[in-house]
Amino acid sequence: MVHLFNAGPAKVPDEVKEQIQSEFFNFAGSGISVIEISHRSPEFTALMNESNVNLREILEIPDNYRILWLAGGATGLFSSIPLNLITSKDDVLDYVVTGTWSKGAAKEAEKYANVNYVVPIPADFTGVPLEESMKFTPGAKYVFYCDNETVNGIEFPHILKTDSTIVCDMSSNFLSRAVDVQKYGAIFAGVQKNVAPAGLGVLIIREDLISADRLHQVPKVWDFKLQDAANSCLNTPNVFSLYVTNLVLKHLMKNGGLKRYSELSRQKSSAIYDIIDDSNGFYACKIDKDARSRMNVTFKLASKDLEAEFVKKAADLKIEGVKGHRSVGGIRASLYNAVTMESVNYLGDFMKSFQKNHE
Amino acid sequence: MVHLFNAGPAKVPDEVKEQIQSEFFNFAGSGISVIEISHRSPEFTALMNESNVNLREILEIPDNYRILWLAGGATGLFSSIPLNLITSKDDVLDYVVTGTWSKGAAKEAEKYANVNYVVPIPADFTGVPLEESMKFTPGAKYVFYCDNETVNGIEFPHILKTDSTIVCDMSSNFLSRAVDVQKYGAIFAGVQKNVAPAGLGVLIIREDLISADRLHQVPKVWDFKLQDAANSCLNTPNVFSLYVTNLVLKHLMKNGGLKRYSELSRQKSSAIYDIIDDSNGFYACKIDKDARSRMNVTFKLASKDLEAEFVKKAADLKIEGVKGHRSVGGIRASLYNAVTMESVNYLGDFMKSFQKNHE
């Protein structure tokens, strides 16, 4: 058995994979594989509706919010959001940059509007900015931030405090804790980190933000108004990813919902952070304690050679996916919902034993 | 056993589905499911490279053409192509409209440039325009057409005759016959009709057309230059669809390649068209004989009621997916590569028996 700590695409619950495999030739009693069903079939329409109902229930999404499922993932949504929300050439967009992803989103938005960086982009990402340091633009079209930065392992401890409309990228901590949706204008996520296979993004957006009044031309597949009217089926959707997403939503509800997974995320990440903090510096996490991600635990060892040995020895024990992002190096263990406490303890035991053998 | 004639998403070869199912927990010996592997893993890189090699071999793609795999499908590519190819506000794009898809592509291109309709859009689509009726723009940036129109069942019998750079949508007849790639500037397809599950598009483009010199801002995920440099992994690609695509490519090569499938397509479609033509008007196909699609055979019966009964009786016999597109009604049988001669004969026998019982 492989203990998988991939940052995304990432682990899917074994029970869900077993169901996919067992019903692969027969989706919803149709006698047809889920990869062959038409997106205009009653079976698919039922799947789409059920996914919306389930997501609405899990996240307690208010009635005045719409759910869109769009091909691609967060990087595409980085472009589609300003394209849909900008209504005037004078619009200012506020971006809070705390890592690779929010920085990428801001650069993409700069193609279409004036972007104000609420805090200067730091040379190195180690936490979330102090509230008093943030300079929001009065009347900004929206404030954008990334709730969890996967590369560096930085997570906001709470929602950003601002009076502006918030647009939040939750790709890597989506469905890992309860969210007060009504405090956001829009929440989006690529599903491939904490939910399902790559190639699908989900957008939860307050309905008054969906409008045909836009400054720029919006490509049809990203037109929120058209996609909303078409129940996310203006073009052929990613049927398979939506199917797995819905299975994961049901799995999550059956196993205690967000309350349970939120508690599990805390326990799993604490287990690893405790080992780091008790290691006398053998393992070092440079992220501020209040901004340490529950999803992506990042740390370094004394040298690149030692890190390479850590990754190799881990692989020998079937611990996979712990190499840090290529842009920052080090080690990263991603502890998404599907990663079990058993796997986390297995990793923890390895970390302790590896330290013992190298001190 | 269901005989599936879906227009897309559509049938995938049984042998391929069996392989997906059997190795679902263990991709390429990794001990990890294909839906969990990282797009930065050696296993995925090997898959991407193999897919490119296989597609290049099957279509005999010259070295000066690049292959891009992009999230979404043809409708997204309708936008990305003008966005990437337009370099000046004076650029004119020529569009040949022969059905729903080319019309949609032209409307999308109008967002970004001057579109010239090479022939007036007909009120009803029944064939491909006569060569002498087409008014190409000298110096047009490109001429766009759709090789096979899925909704109406119209297929070009041969490549469009023009001196301009050709951009061709082959979504629904991709890999159904040999193509002289060097005669095109670009060929693209959503994979969900003749290849693999929805959520992935493929673009084959002459390398000199890939440039950073563009008039409009190009969303990062659709930036051909960046995606080409990143081997289609600028953002997380649709791993699962690419995996199935590659299995289908291998299946196709093993079973005789394009020569064999081209011949099969001719045989399968002829079998159904012959029944239509021999029906004394009981079944009526209004498409010009030289433009009848080998992929999507469309026909009508005397009344909507009779068509509804046809669909119902077919379903009783496990013939699925034969209802015509909602915009045009009637009957449509899609005969993509994965549809066997056995299924086609089964449908043919039903058509003959249905006619006998209703005359």
XYZ file of C-alpha atoms in Angstrom:
718
model
C 0.000 0.000 0.000
C 1.294 3.420 -1.012
C 0.967 6.319 1.462
C 0.333 9.184 -0.929
C 1.001 12.821 0.004
C 0.708 14.396 -3.465
C -0.005 18.139 -3.666
C -2.453 17.739 -6.516
C -3.593 15.720 -8.368
C -3.822 13.905 -5.079
C -5.271 11.001 -3.186
C -8.904 10.026 -3.694
C -10.608 7.958 -0.952
C -10.113 4.216 -1.499
C -13.821 3.606 -1.044
C -14.590 6.059 -3.854
C -12.034 4.474 -6.162
C -13.563 1.076 -5.443
C -16.990 2.348 -6.446
C -15.662 3.907 -9.665
C -14.004 0.636 -10.551
C -16.957 -1.580 -9.689
C -19.563 0.424 -11.621
C -17.255 1.476 -14.452
C -19.290 -0.373 -17.090
C -22.664 0.642 -15.724
C -23.334 4.205 -14.610
C -26.579 4.685 -12.676
C -28.049 1.486 -14.084
C -27.724 2.756 -17.663
C -25.580 -0.122 -18.890
C -23.188 2.534 -20.202
C -19.872 3.661 -18.724
C -19.765 7.067 -17.049
C -17.128 8.073 -19.621
C -19.628 7.408 -22.422
C -22.849 8.958 -21.131
C -24.177 12.019 -22.900
C -24.180 15.314 -21.009
C -27.756 15.692 -22.346
C -28.900 12.375 -20.869
C -31.278 12.170 -17.895
C -28.559 10.301 -15.987
C -26.126 13.192 -16.392
C -28.711 15.847 -15.604
C -29.484 13.965 -12.391
C -25.766 13.821 -11.577
C -25.334 17.567 -12.144
C -28.358 18.402 -10.019
C -27.318 16.023 -7.260
C -23.788 17.476 -7.186
C -25.236 20.949 -6.757
C -27.596 19.829 -4.003
C -24.813 17.997 -2.170
C -22.317 20.842 -2.399
C -24.997 23.299 -1.296
C -25.776 21.148 1.723
C -22.169 20.534 2.754
C -21.077 24.169 2.499
C -24.485 25.576 3.528
C -24.507 27.724 0.406
C -27.245 30.393 0.576
C -29.938 30.484 -2.106
C -28.602 33.685 -3.642
C -25.385 31.950 -4.683
C -24.955 29.990 -7.901
C -22.672 27.019 -8.520
C -20.798 26.702 -11.821
C -18.672 23.743 -12.889
C -16.162 24.797 -15.535
C -13.542 22.879 -17.513
C -9.954 23.368 -16.437
C -9.056 24.549 -12.965
C -7.909 27.525 -10.940
C -5.468 28.951 -13.490
C -8.243 29.326 -16.026
C -10.481 30.844 -13.378
C -7.736 33.416 -12.653
C -8.549 34.837 -16.107
C -12.273 34.245 -16.208
C -12.955 36.093 -12.951
C -11.601 39.508 -13.951
C -13.036 39.022 -17.451
C -16.501 38.521 -15.969
C -16.379 41.031 -13.126
C -14.703 44.077 -14.666
C -17.326 46.515 -15.915
C -15.312 49.685 -16.437
C -11.807 50.633 -17.488
C -11.507 52.514 -14.208
C -12.091 49.395 -12.127
C -9.400 48.615 -9.579
C -8.806 45.076 -8.381
C -7.168 44.498 -4.988
C -4.935 41.424 -4.728
C -3.377 40.068 -1.547
C -0.322 38.073 -2.559
C 0.821 35.422 -0.089
C 2.395 32.896 -2.408
C 2.784 31.431 -5.886
C -0.907 31.100 -6.659
C -2.182 34.505 -5.588
C 0.806 36.031 -7.376
C -0.101 34.159 -10.553
C -3.719 35.260 -10.233
C -2.672 38.906 -9.844
C -0.397 38.747 -12.889
C -3.276 37.319 -14.903
C -5.639 40.072 -13.699
C -3.097 42.715 -14.740
C -3.852 41.748 -18.338
C -7.338 43.184 -17.955
C -7.419 45.884 -15.290
C -5.518 47.993 -12.791
C -4.293 45.748 -10.034
C -3.491 47.144 -6.617
C -1.216 45.034 -4.471
C -2.687 45.375 -0.990
C 0.754 44.654 0.448
C 4.048 44.637 -1.449
C 4.941 41.200 -2.803
C 7.495 39.820 -0.344
C 10.772 38.364 -1.582
C 10.019 35.230 0.384
C 6.630 33.917 1.493
C 6.465 33.047 5.173
C 2.985 34.014 6.349
C -0.060 36.205 5.883
C 0.260 39.988 6.131
C -0.724 41.885 9.256
C -4.154 43.443 8.972
C -2.802 46.931 9.650
C -0.316 46.613 6.781
C -2.967 46.043 4.112
C -3.941 49.010 1.960
C -7.301 48.275 0.375
C -8.673 50.455 -2.415
C -11.953 52.145 -1.480
C -14.472 51.064 -4.111
C -12.289 48.238 -5.423
C -14.210 45.887 -7.690
C -13.133 43.027 -5.496
C -10.380 41.847 -3.176
C -8.738 38.609 -4.197
C -6.789 36.244 -2.016
C -5.798 32.605 -1.883
C -6.985 30.892 1.286
C -4.276 28.250 1.161
C -1.018 28.509 -0.744
C -0.031 24.984 -1.750
C 3.576 25.646 -2.735
C 4.708 27.343 0.469
C 2.147 25.873 2.858
C 0.507 29.107 3.991
C -3.127 29.224 5.061
C -5.231 32.122 6.281
C -6.321 31.409 9.856
C -9.589 33.255 9.226
C -11.405 35.159 6.516
C -9.767 38.350 5.279
C -11.090 41.456 7.030
C -12.249 43.928 4.426
C -15.395 45.771 3.413
C -14.888 44.949 -0.266
C -16.368 42.030 -2.163
C -14.114 39.039 -1.549
C -13.090 36.609 -4.277
C -11.256 33.675 -2.775
C -9.234 30.863 -4.310
C -9.818 27.814 -2.083
C -8.389 25.242 -4.506
C -6.245 23.483 -1.954
C -8.354 23.707 1.188
C -11.805 23.478 -0.353
C -14.091 21.324 1.812
C -11.525 21.096 4.591
C -13.463 23.366 6.967
C -16.761 25.198 7.257
C -16.974 28.487 5.391
C -19.432 31.335 5.936
C -20.225 31.617 2.234
C -22.280 34.793 2.531
C -19.152 36.698 3.513
C -17.691 36.051 0.059
C -18.629 37.379 -3.336
C -17.133 34.296 -4.944
C -15.242 31.181 -3.926
C -13.564 28.936 -6.447
C -11.428 25.827 -6.565
C -9.800 23.451 -8.982
C -11.100 20.069 -7.829
C -7.840 18.166 -8.259
C -6.376 18.848 -4.835
C -8.946 18.063 -2.195
C -11.762 16.520 -4.222
C -11.457 14.720 -7.541
C -9.439 14.174 -10.746
C -7.955 17.174 -12.579
C -9.735 19.078 -15.326
C -12.663 20.667 -13.495
C -13.120 23.868 -11.529
C -16.004 24.904 -9.304
C -17.178 28.466 -8.774
C -19.632 29.542 -6.080
C -20.730 33.073 -6.844
C -23.302 35.512 -5.492
C -25.924 35.875 -8.183
C -25.764 39.677 -8.367
C -22.132 39.357 -9.518
C -23.250 37.402 -12.575
C -23.973 39.939 -15.243
C -23.837 40.461 -18.985
C -22.430 43.961 -18.358
C -18.686 43.494 -18.846
C -15.915 45.654 -20.206
C -14.058 42.886 -22.015
C -15.145 40.184 -24.399
C -15.652 36.980 -22.437
C -14.944 33.647 -24.138
C -18.192 31.721 -24.309
C -17.057 28.782 -22.175
C -16.105 31.175 -19.373
C -19.189 33.386 -19.609
C -20.700 33.046 -16.134
C -24.068 34.330 -17.281
C -24.353 31.881 -20.165
C -22.963 28.958 -18.182
C -25.322 29.682 -15.301
C -28.292 29.767 -17.665
C -27.091 26.495 -19.209
C -26.590 24.730 -15.848
C -22.825 24.529 -16.615
C -23.545 22.664 -19.865
C -23.009 25.369 -22.477
C -20.197 23.166 -23.745
C -19.544 19.522 -22.937
C -18.557 19.447 -19.272
C -15.952 17.203 -17.705
C -18.415 14.419 -16.924
C -15.959 12.051 -15.288
C -14.489 14.602 -12.851
C -17.954 15.778 -11.888
C -18.984 12.171 -11.279
C -16.003 11.570 -8.979
C -16.628 14.928 -7.278
C -20.155 13.861 -6.456
C -18.967 10.516 -5.092
C -16.492 12.373 -2.864
C -19.207 14.772 -1.679
C -21.363 11.814 -0.661
C -18.384 10.135 0.998
C -17.698 13.312 2.949
C -21.298 13.615 4.150
C -21.407 9.965 5.168
C -18.254 10.395 7.215
C -19.311 13.350 9.312
C -19.221 16.353 7.007
C -17.021 19.407 7.313
C -17.046 19.367 11.102
C -15.365 15.989 11.126
C -12.928 16.745 8.297
C -11.995 20.072 9.820
C -11.103 18.341 13.078
C -9.201 15.643 11.195
C -7.238 18.258 9.255
C -6.226 19.903 12.517
C -5.173 16.595 14.030
C -3.252 15.405 10.989
C -1.320 18.619 10.477
C -0.614 19.037 14.211
C 0.868 15.569 14.307
C 3.473 16.534 11.703
C 4.077 20.085 12.953
C 4.650 18.681 16.462
C 7.349 16.386 15.143
C 8.965 19.325 13.348
C 8.815 21.521 16.455
C 10.192 18.740 18.666
C 13.060 17.964 16.291
C 15.543 20.513 17.718
C 15.902 22.057 14.316
C 16.513 18.821 12.389
C 13.287 19.663 10.549
C 12.593 23.368 10.032
C 9.306 24.953 8.968
C 9.739 28.631 8.216
C 6.047 29.519 8.035
C 4.628 31.713 10.831
C 2.793 29.512 13.296
C -0.545 31.278 12.852
C -0.393 30.787 9.082
C 0.819 27.208 8.891
C -1.269 25.297 6.397
C -3.324 22.349 7.607
C -3.226 21.062 4.033
C 0.390 21.361 2.912
C 3.053 20.978 5.585
C 6.393 22.250 4.283
C 9.773 21.888 5.917
C 13.476 21.719 5.203
C 16.374 19.616 6.378
C 19.971 20.711 6.829
C 21.008 20.166 3.206
C 19.670 19.288 -0.215
C 21.489 15.984 -0.026
C 19.756 15.130 3.216
C 16.398 16.103 1.705
C 17.074 13.890 -1.306
C 17.913 11.026 1.033
C 14.708 11.699 2.985
C 12.641 11.453 -0.211
C 14.441 8.298 -1.306
C 14.160 6.519 2.053
C 10.494 7.554 2.231
C 9.880 6.036 -1.206
C 11.538 2.805 -0.040
C 8.804 2.688 2.606
C 6.061 3.489 0.054
C 5.709 7.098 1.193
C 5.173 9.036 -2.054
C 4.667 12.651 -3.101
C 6.708 14.344 -0.338
C 9.212 16.191 -2.505
C 8.730 19.956 -2.192
C 7.547 22.083 -5.108
C 10.331 22.531 -7.656
C 10.320 26.315 -7.143
C 11.119 26.143 -3.411
C 12.642 22.716 -2.775
C 12.495 21.032 0.625
C 9.831 18.597 1.710
C 6.066 18.937 1.468
C 3.431 16.584 2.804
C -0.069 17.334 1.566
C -2.718 16.136 3.998
C -5.946 16.518 2.067
C -9.207 14.956 3.233
C -8.492 11.590 1.614
C -5.183 11.176 3.466
C -5.851 9.011 6.516
C -4.584 9.482 10.048
C -2.954 6.089 9.608
C -0.863 7.408 6.700
C 0.015 10.540 8.647
C 1.196 8.490 11.616
C 3.170 6.290 9.263
C 4.881 9.380 7.865
C 5.436 10.717 11.387
C 7.078 7.493 12.496
C 9.345 7.617 9.472
C 10.305 11.231 10.232
C 11.258 10.348 13.796
C 13.222 7.306 12.735
C 14.963 9.193 9.918
C 16.032 11.893 12.385
C 17.298 9.299 14.855
C 19.421 7.668 12.164
C 20.938 10.954 10.991
C 21.770 12.844 14.141
C -25.273 -5.237 -24.017
C -26.095 -1.662 -25.009
C -25.498 -0.590 -28.624
C -24.418 3.004 -28.104
C -24.653 5.625 -30.869
C -24.048 8.764 -28.750
C -22.862 11.899 -30.562
C -20.383 12.799 -27.835
C -19.454 11.930 -25.156
C -19.565 8.642 -26.963
C -18.555 5.020 -26.974
C -15.061 4.003 -25.907
C -13.750 0.604 -27.062
C -14.684 -2.169 -24.616
C -11.091 -3.388 -24.553
C -9.937 0.078 -23.452
C -12.579 0.293 -20.746
C -11.521 -3.127 -19.490
C -7.917 -1.967 -19.209
C -8.933 1.225 -17.357
C -10.958 -0.838 -14.925
C -8.343 -3.512 -14.358
C -5.433 -1.137 -13.701
C -7.487 1.543 -11.948
C -5.595 1.151 -8.672
C -2.173 0.837 -10.242
C -1.108 3.128 -13.044
C 2.103 2.102 -14.827
C 3.205 -0.010 -11.876
C 3.187 2.994 -9.530
C 0.748 1.510 -7.035
C -1.251 4.742 -7.437
C -4.439 5.313 -9.403
C -4.184 7.284 -12.650
C -6.586 9.816 -11.105
C -4.080 10.438 -8.279
C -0.739 10.654 -10.088
C 1.023 13.990 -10.170
C 1.369 15.753 -13.508
C 5.005 16.314 -12.457
C 5.671 12.603 -11.905
C 7.898 10.553 -14.232
C 4.889 8.322 -14.933
C 2.846 11.251 -16.224
C 5.715 12.728 -18.214
C 6.136 9.351 -19.893
C 2.402 9.268 -20.645
C 2.461 12.748 -22.178
C 5.496 11.946 -24.304
C 4.053 8.610 -25.413
C 0.738 10.236 -26.374
C 2.596 12.734 -28.529
C 4.691 10.033 -30.187
C 1.638 7.867 -30.855
C -0.477 10.690 -32.277
C 2.450 11.815 -34.406
C 2.852 8.320 -35.802
C -0.845 7.714 -36.467
C -1.460 11.035 -38.226
C 2.059 11.238 -39.710
C 2.456 14.691 -38.226
C 5.502 16.482 -39.686
C 8.291 17.653 -37.359
C 7.425 21.322 -37.817
C 4.045 20.824 -36.132
C 3.504 20.950 -32.379
C 0.881 19.074 -30.362
C -0.887 20.805 -27.469
C -3.334 19.163 -25.056
C -5.593 21.759 -23.478
C -8.362 21.545 -20.882
C -11.914 21.842 -22.186
C -12.767 21.096 -25.783
C -13.596 22.656 -29.124
C -15.761 25.515 -27.820
C -12.862 26.825 -25.750
C -10.551 26.403 -28.726
C -12.965 28.527 -30.811
C -11.866 31.435 -28.606
C -8.251 30.521 -28.075
C -7.469 30.255 -31.785
C -8.343 33.828 -32.814
C -6.842 35.101 -29.536
C -3.533 33.455 -30.394
C -3.435 34.053 -34.140
C -4.650 37.639 -34.518
C -1.695 40.004 -34.659
C -3.274 43.202 -35.973
C -6.578 44.992 -35.711
C -6.759 44.849 -39.499
C -6.654 41.078 -39.584
C -9.516 39.406 -41.416
C -10.593 35.871 -40.592
C -12.417 33.789 -43.188
C -15.038 31.355 -41.874
C -16.850 28.722 -43.897
C -20.109 27.978 -42.104
C -21.656 24.587 -42.813
C -23.457 23.903 -39.542
C -23.886 24.574 -35.842
C -20.230 24.252 -34.892
C -18.599 26.375 -37.561
C -21.302 28.983 -36.970
C -20.518 28.991 -33.247
C -16.815 29.296 -33.977
C -17.390 32.259 -36.282
C -19.572 34.035 -33.709
C -16.825 33.552 -31.148
C -14.173 34.916 -33.542
C -16.317 38.013 -34.154
C -15.557 39.010 -30.572
C -11.950 39.566 -31.527
C -11.628 40.408 -35.222
C -13.324 41.075 -38.520
C -14.925 37.874 -39.697
C -15.666 37.332 -43.357
C -18.268 34.714 -44.154
C -16.896 32.970 -47.219
C -20.445 32.030 -48.165
C -23.652 33.437 -46.666
C -24.914 31.397 -43.724
C -27.711 29.260 -45.171
C -31.099 29.082 -43.448
C -30.807 25.326 -43.416
C -27.663 23.209 -43.540
C -27.724 20.498 -46.194
C -24.204 20.263 -47.574
C -20.900 21.946 -48.233
C -20.750 25.026 -50.481
C -19.651 24.831 -54.080
C -16.048 25.860 -54.576
C -16.972 28.588 -57.045
C -19.365 30.165 -54.524
C -16.724 30.786 -51.866
C -15.285 34.277 -51.594
C -11.998 34.087 -49.756
C -10.271 37.225 -48.499
C -6.835 37.726 -50.061
C -4.386 37.915 -47.159
C -6.853 36.509 -44.632
C -5.169 35.511 -41.395
C -6.666 32.081 -41.773
C -9.645 30.213 -43.208
C -11.642 28.252 -40.683
C -13.940 25.339 -41.335
C -15.382 22.358 -39.559
C -14.535 19.084 -41.270
C -17.558 17.268 -39.865
C -20.681 18.916 -38.481
C -22.066 16.616 -35.799
C -25.518 18.159 -35.465
C -26.529 18.017 -39.103
C -24.272 15.198 -40.243
C -22.290 17.079 -42.877
C -18.720 16.151 -43.720
C -16.319 17.681 -46.211
C -15.455 15.038 -48.809
C -11.964 16.507 -49.156
C -9.819 19.316 -47.811
C -11.000 22.850 -48.536
C -9.358 24.349 -51.609
C -7.800 27.663 -50.677
C -4.419 29.352 -50.679
C -4.880 30.681 -47.163
C -3.721 29.070 -43.949
C -6.355 26.519 -42.956
C -7.565 26.061 -39.386
C -9.807 23.027 -39.174
C -12.110 21.745 -36.435
C -11.995 17.947 -36.674
C -13.660 17.253 -33.330
C -16.082 14.692 -34.616
C -14.086 12.947 -37.324
C -10.635 13.132 -35.774
C -8.724 9.898 -36.382
C -11.388 8.544 -38.701
C -9.286 8.946 -41.836
C -5.786 9.908 -42.946
C -5.100 13.625 -43.126
C -2.329 15.407 -45.003
C -1.354 17.508 -41.993
C 1.069 19.752 -43.852
C -1.827 21.228 -45.819
C -3.240 22.715 -42.600
C -2.007 25.508 -40.391
C -3.829 23.981 -37.453
C -6.131 21.053 -36.728
C -7.981 20.729 -33.460
C -10.492 18.460 -31.776
C -12.307 17.947 -28.522
C -11.493 14.343 -27.667
C -14.942 13.389 -26.403
C -16.430 12.336 -29.719
C -14.089 9.945 -31.430
C -11.416 9.365 -28.806
C -11.813 9.673 -25.045
C -13.772 11.170 -22.110
C -14.802 14.841 -22.229
C -12.671 17.661 -20.844
C -9.646 17.655 -23.140
C -8.860 19.241 -26.483
C -5.964 18.568 -28.803
C -4.370 21.118 -31.115
C -1.906 20.272 -33.872
C -0.352 23.497 -35.074
C 2.449 24.508 -37.424
C 5.195 25.909 -35.246
C 5.528 29.216 -37.110
C 1.937 30.016 -36.096
C 2.903 29.857 -32.424
C 4.036 33.308 -31.497
C 4.117 35.753 -28.602
C 3.142 38.521 -31.036
C -0.624 38.868 -30.521
C -3.046 41.758 -30.627
C -5.187 40.637 -27.689
C -4.359 39.497 -24.196
C -4.319 35.714 -24.130
C -5.387 33.897 -20.946
C -2.398 31.976 -19.669
C -3.982 28.518 -19.954
C -4.718 29.158 -23.634
C -1.382 30.744 -24.486
C -0.056 28.416 -27.196
C 3.497 29.685 -26.793
C 3.575 29.138 -23.030
C 1.758 25.808 -23.201
C 4.079 24.590 -25.942
C 7.127 25.535 -23.879
C 5.575 23.769 -20.872
C 4.752 20.575 -22.808
C 1.017 21.282 -22.181
C 1.606 21.364 -18.414
C 1.523 25.083 -17.661
C -1.497 24.270 -15.516
C -2.633 20.858 -14.292
C -3.760 18.969 -17.403
C -6.690 16.584 -17.620
C -4.622 13.531 -16.707
C -7.422 10.986 -16.928
C -8.629 12.015 -20.387
C -5.096 12.048 -21.702
C -4.536 8.578 -20.260
C -7.650 7.230 -22.001
C -6.681 9.050 -25.195
C -3.350 7.279 -25.211
C -4.989 3.900 -24.622
C -7.291 4.590 -27.578
C -4.342 5.629 -29.747
C -2.611 2.339 -28.970
C -5.826 0.418 -29.580
C -6.185 2.123 -32.940
C -2.619 1.291 -33.976
C -3.002 -2.322 -32.895
C -6.153 -2.664 -34.980
C -4.813 -1.435 -38.268
C -4.439 2.322 -37.923
C -6.243 4.980 -39.898
C -6.351 2.938 -43.075
C -8.446 0.297 -41.360
C -10.669 2.747 -39.461
C -11.227 4.853 -42.557
C -12.444 1.771 -44.411
C -14.613 0.745 -41.457
C -16.164 4.212 -41.298
C -17.070 3.981 -44.946
C -18.589 0.541 -44.510
C -20.545 1.401 -41.372
C -22.029 4.611 -42.709
C -22.802 3.069 -46.118
C -24.725 0.289 -44.405
C -27.080 2.817 -42.807
C -27.288 5.203 -45.772
C -28.148 2.236 -48.014
C -31.077 1.352 -45.767
C -32.247 4.972 -45.880
C -31.925 5.137 -49.655
C -33.718 1.812 -50.083
C -36.588 2.793 -47.777
C -38.753 4.476 -50.425
C -38.798 7.633 -48.375
C -39.729 6.014 -45.050
C -36.361 7.295 -43.824
C -35.197 10.589 -45.329
C -31.694 12.063 -45.171
C -31.641 15.593 -46.515
C -27.868 15.960 -46.695
C -26.292 16.140 -50.164
C -24.833 12.751 -51.018
C -21.301 14.062 -51.494
C -21.379 15.667 -48.027
C -23.005 12.913 -46.013
C -21.086 12.376 -42.828
C -19.467 9.016 -42.215
C -19.598 9.839 -38.505
C -23.097 11.159 -37.846
C -25.873 9.746 -39.981
C -28.990 11.909 -39.672
C -32.429 11.178 -40.992
C -36.100 11.898 -40.404
C -39.278 9.867 -40.366
C -42.727 10.995 -41.474
C -43.675 12.608 -38.163
C -42.335 13.526 -34.746
C -44.548 10.883 -33.216
C -43.077 8.220 -35.435
C -39.572 9.413 -34.575
C -40.407 9.246 -30.870
C -41.662 5.721 -31.337
C -38.487 4.828 -33.244
C -36.351 6.070 -30.350
C -38.481 4.233 -27.807
C -38.553 0.933 -29.674
C -34.803 1.234 -30.253
C -34.261 1.710 -26.524
C -36.341 -1.406 -25.846
C -33.760 -3.257 -27.932
C -30.849 -1.574 -26.115
C -30.075 0.803 -28.979
C -29.195 4.076 -27.253
C -28.192 7.612 -28.262
C -30.110 7.803 -31.559
C -32.270 10.820 -30.794
C -31.343 13.755 -33.047
C -29.800 16.939 -31.683
C -32.413 19.020 -29.867
C -31.929 21.902 -32.308
C -32.883 19.878 -35.396
C -34.844 16.860 -34.159
C -35.033 13.635 -36.137
C -32.749 10.653 -35.675
C -28.977 10.605 -35.520
C -26.702 7.590 -35.307
C -23.102 8.428 -34.537
C -20.715 5.816 -35.861
C -17.399 6.749 -34.318
C -14.398 4.417 -34.364
C -15.487 2.548 -31.228
C -18.875 1.624 -32.679
C -18.572 -1.891 -34.088
C -19.895 -3.229 -37.392
C -21.937 -5.627 -35.257
C -23.730 -2.696 -33.567
C -24.286 -1.014 -36.916
C -25.817 -4.164 -38.376
C -27.973 -4.504 -35.278
C -29.230 -0.953 -35.800
C -29.736 -1.628 -39.508
C -31.816 -4.724 -38.789
C -33.930 -2.708 -36.379
C -34.464 0.030 -38.967
C -35.640 -2.485 -41.539
C -37.945 -4.218 -39.108
C -39.316 -0.904 -37.795
C -40.131 0.166 -41.346
C -41.796 -3.170 -42.111
C -44.002 -2.827 -39.027
C -45.051 0.742 -39.848
C -45.721 0.720 -43.550
